[in-house]
């Protein structure tokens, strides 16, 4: 028997929103005169699956682990936090100022059922790694074939 898992409507909306944001990347869509404070910060994400878990890697350079909050609701994962500037330079003369500052939110849907209560998050060298173990019902099982 095959179980079909239907995604929640909230996850579909978040996924659609992420797709539209990528379509209208700020380099092409947003006016150049907007300051960094007015631009939305969206951290880069790698998402992949293994037989045991769903792994998400989120680039958060310069963010302290204490400034990151992770929420898992059904199949929607939300990561929020703040990029803080350690020392503001008040001198004129910037040629480029592209480092992210301010609050960020990154949402993504998990492609399979997970056990959210045993999720694990590690932070190393500006890379947040979120390990979401798959629930037993979706993990592959090996069945030995017996010769009769």
mmCIF file of C-alpha atoms in Angstrom:
data_model
loop_
_atom_site.group_PDB
_atom_site.id
_atom_site.type_symbol
_atom_site.label_atom_id
_atom_site.label_comp_id
_atom_site.label_asym_id
_atom_site.label_seq_id
_atom_site.Cartn_x
_atom_site.Cartn_y
_atom_site.Cartn_z
ATOM 1 C CA UNK A 1 0.000 0.000 0.000
ATOM 2 C CA UNK A 2 1.319 3.428 -0.925
ATOM 3 C CA UNK A 3 0.601 6.395 1.285
ATOM 4 C CA UNK A 4 0.218 9.737 -0.411
ATOM 5 C CA UNK A 5 1.123 12.693 1.746
ATOM 6 C CA UNK A 6 -0.597 15.912 0.816
ATOM 7 C CA UNK A 7 1.341 19.085 1.569
ATOM 8 C CA UNK A 8 -0.293 21.769 3.623
ATOM 9 C CA UNK A 9 -1.564 24.901 1.810
ATOM 10 C CA UNK A 10 0.715 27.087 3.958
ATOM 11 C CA UNK A 11 3.779 25.234 2.679
ATOM 12 C CA UNK A 12 2.642 25.660 -0.926
ATOM 13 C CA UNK A 13 2.289 29.417 -0.445
ATOM 14 C CA UNK A 14 5.776 29.694 1.104
ATOM 15 C CA UNK A 15 7.276 27.600 -1.696
ATOM 16 C CA UNK A 16 5.538 29.749 -4.336
ATOM 17 C CA UNK A 17 6.795 32.897 -2.599
ATOM 18 C CA UNK A 18 10.393 31.601 -2.663
ATOM 19 C CA UNK A 19 10.050 30.782 -6.358
ATOM 20 C CA UNK A 20 8.753 34.255 -7.200
ATOM 21 C CA UNK A 21 11.542 35.860 -5.160
ATOM 22 C CA UNK A 22 14.154 33.935 -7.129
ATOM 23 C CA UNK A 23 12.424 34.910 -10.375
ATOM 24 C CA UNK A 24 12.649 38.587 -9.489
ATOM 25 C CA UNK A 25 16.159 38.573 -8.065
ATOM 26 C CA UNK A 26 17.017 41.921 -6.532
ATOM 27 C CA UNK A 27 19.759 42.582 -9.072
ATOM 28 C CA UNK A 28 17.186 42.665 -11.852
ATOM 29 C CA UNK A 29 13.981 43.768 -10.179
ATOM 30 C CA UNK A 30 14.780 46.131 -7.318
ATOM 31 C CA UNK A 31 15.846 49.694 -8.054
ATOM 32 C CA UNK A 32 19.526 50.422 -7.543
ATOM 33 C CA UNK A 33 18.826 53.433 -5.342
ATOM 34 C CA UNK A 34 17.455 51.311 -2.479
ATOM 35 C CA UNK A 35 19.786 51.192 0.499
ATOM 36 C CA UNK A 36 20.842 47.897 2.062
ATOM 37 C CA UNK A 37 18.481 48.608 4.961
ATOM 38 C CA UNK A 38 15.517 48.561 2.545
ATOM 39 C CA UNK A 39 16.528 45.312 0.822
ATOM 40 C CA UNK A 40 15.275 41.998 2.104
ATOM 41 C CA UNK A 41 18.023 39.628 3.182
ATOM 42 C CA UNK A 42 17.518 36.020 2.019
ATOM 43 C CA UNK A 43 20.318 33.625 3.040
ATOM 44 C CA UNK A 44 21.465 30.985 0.529
ATOM 45 C CA UNK A 45 20.143 27.450 1.070
ATOM 46 C CA UNK A 46 21.187 23.947 0.023
ATOM 47 C CA UNK A 47 18.562 21.250 0.674
ATOM 48 C CA UNK A 48 19.096 17.537 0.048
ATOM 49 C CA UNK A 49 17.925 14.162 1.314
ATOM 50 C CA UNK A 50 19.695 11.026 2.469
ATOM 51 C CA UNK A 51 18.028 7.687 3.242
ATOM 52 C CA UNK A 52 17.843 8.695 6.925
ATOM 53 C CA UNK A 53 17.273 12.461 6.923
ATOM 54 C CA UNK A 54 16.629 15.738 5.131
ATOM 55 C CA UNK A 55 19.646 18.050 5.373
ATOM 56 C CA UNK A 56 19.486 21.838 5.032
ATOM 57 C CA UNK A 57 22.594 24.026 4.891
ATOM 58 C CA UNK A 58 22.045 27.760 5.245
ATOM 59 C CA UNK A 59 24.811 30.336 4.733
ATOM 60 C CA UNK A 60 24.834 32.780 7.654
ATOM 61 C CA UNK A 61 28.253 34.458 7.641
ATOM 62 C CA UNK A 62 28.801 36.760 10.578
ATOM 63 C CA UNK A 63 25.675 35.626 12.434
ATOM 64 C CA UNK A 64 25.997 34.369 15.991
ATOM 65 C CA UNK A 65 24.166 31.103 16.790
ATOM 66 C CA UNK A 66 22.281 32.874 19.605
ATOM 67 C CA UNK A 67 20.762 35.231 17.000
ATOM 68 C CA UNK A 68 19.131 32.379 15.022
ATOM 69 C CA UNK A 69 15.646 30.948 15.633
ATOM 70 C CA UNK A 70 14.363 27.790 13.918
ATOM 71 C CA UNK A 71 10.676 26.828 13.795
ATOM 72 C CA UNK A 72 9.337 23.583 12.314
ATOM 73 C CA UNK A 73 5.582 23.365 11.683
ATOM 74 C CA UNK A 74 4.539 20.188 9.838
ATOM 75 C CA UNK A 75 6.556 20.350 6.614
ATOM 76 C CA UNK A 76 7.447 24.074 6.743
ATOM 77 C CA UNK A 77 10.774 25.166 8.253
ATOM 78 C CA UNK A 78 11.302 28.841 9.106
ATOM 79 C CA UNK A 79 14.697 30.254 10.035
ATOM 80 C CA UNK A 80 14.869 33.822 11.329
ATOM 81 C CA UNK A 81 17.680 35.906 12.745
ATOM 82 C CA UNK A 82 19.738 39.044 12.444
ATOM 83 C CA UNK A 83 22.900 39.985 10.591
ATOM 84 C CA UNK A 84 24.621 42.459 12.891
ATOM 85 C CA UNK A 85 27.442 44.775 11.939
ATOM 86 C CA UNK A 86 30.159 44.617 14.584
ATOM 87 C CA UNK A 87 31.494 48.127 14.033
ATOM 88 C CA UNK A 88 29.850 50.844 11.969
ATOM 89 C CA UNK A 89 32.327 52.872 9.932
ATOM 90 C CA UNK A 90 31.107 56.447 9.731
ATOM 91 C CA UNK A 91 33.778 57.549 7.291
ATOM 92 C CA UNK A 92 32.771 58.515 3.772
ATOM 93 C CA UNK A 93 34.344 56.759 0.853
ATOM 94 C CA UNK A 94 32.545 53.451 0.463
ATOM 95 C CA UNK A 95 32.879 52.203 -3.093
ATOM 96 C CA UNK A 96 30.686 49.129 -2.495
ATOM 97 C CA UNK A 97 28.610 48.215 0.552
ATOM 98 C CA UNK A 98 27.011 44.816 -0.090
ATOM 99 C CA UNK A 99 27.373 42.911 3.187
ATOM 100 C CA UNK A 100 24.007 41.881 4.578
ATOM 101 C CA UNK A 101 22.706 43.718 7.624
ATOM 102 C CA UNK A 102 19.412 43.482 9.440
ATOM 103 C CA UNK A 103 16.812 40.794 9.960
ATOM 104 C CA UNK A 104 16.374 37.788 7.718
ATOM 105 C CA UNK A 105 13.801 35.054 7.225
ATOM 106 C CA UNK A 106 14.239 31.904 5.170
ATOM 107 C CA UNK A 107 11.397 29.420 4.687
ATOM 108 C CA UNK A 108 11.400 26.099 2.894
ATOM 109 C CA UNK A 109 9.241 23.020 2.710
ATOM 110 C CA UNK A 110 10.511 19.585 3.591
ATOM 111 C CA UNK A 111 9.887 17.069 0.797
ATOM 112 C CA UNK A 112 9.010 14.156 3.115
ATOM 113 C CA UNK A 113 7.652 13.414 6.599
ATOM 114 C CA UNK A 114 10.164 14.140 9.371
ATOM 115 C CA UNK A 115 10.496 13.769 13.128
ATOM 116 C CA UNK A 116 10.700 17.438 14.135
ATOM 117 C CA UNK A 117 11.146 16.638 17.831
ATOM 118 C CA UNK A 118 14.607 15.127 17.185
ATOM 119 C CA UNK A 119 15.862 17.676 14.660
ATOM 120 C CA UNK A 120 19.461 18.778 15.171
ATOM 121 C CA UNK A 121 21.086 22.100 14.291
ATOM 122 C CA UNK A 122 24.834 22.736 14.191
ATOM 123 C CA UNK A 123 26.661 25.951 13.375
ATOM 124 C CA UNK A 124 30.208 26.003 12.038
ATOM 125 C CA UNK A 125 32.147 28.620 10.068
ATOM 126 C CA UNK A 126 29.023 30.634 9.207
ATOM 127 C CA UNK A 127 27.138 27.577 7.939
ATOM 128 C CA UNK A 128 24.014 26.389 9.749
ATOM 129 C CA UNK A 129 23.391 22.677 9.166
ATOM 130 C CA UNK A 130 19.911 21.448 10.035
ATOM 131 C CA UNK A 131 19.422 17.664 10.171
ATOM 132 C CA UNK A 132 15.784 16.565 10.064
ATOM 133 C CA UNK A 133 15.460 12.770 10.559
ATOM 134 C CA UNK A 134 12.845 11.108 8.369
ATOM 135 C CA UNK A 135 9.991 9.372 10.113
ATOM 136 C CA UNK A 136 10.092 5.567 10.074
ATOM 137 C CA UNK A 137 7.147 5.290 7.710
ATOM 138 C CA UNK A 138 9.102 6.887 4.837
ATOM 139 C CA UNK A 139 12.500 5.309 5.396
ATOM 140 C CA UNK A 140 13.318 2.606 2.865
ATOM 141 C CA UNK A 141 13.061 -0.969 4.088
ATOM 142 C CA UNK A 142 14.878 -3.922 2.606
ATOM 143 C CA UNK A 143 12.891 -7.109 2.143
ATOM 144 C CA UNK A 144 14.766 -10.372 1.700
ATOM 145 C CA UNK A 145 13.451 -12.563 -1.087
ATOM 146 C CA UNK A 146 13.161 -16.193 -0.109
ATOM 147 C CA UNK A 147 13.423 -18.995 -2.652
ATOM 148 C CA UNK A 148 10.592 -21.507 -2.271
#
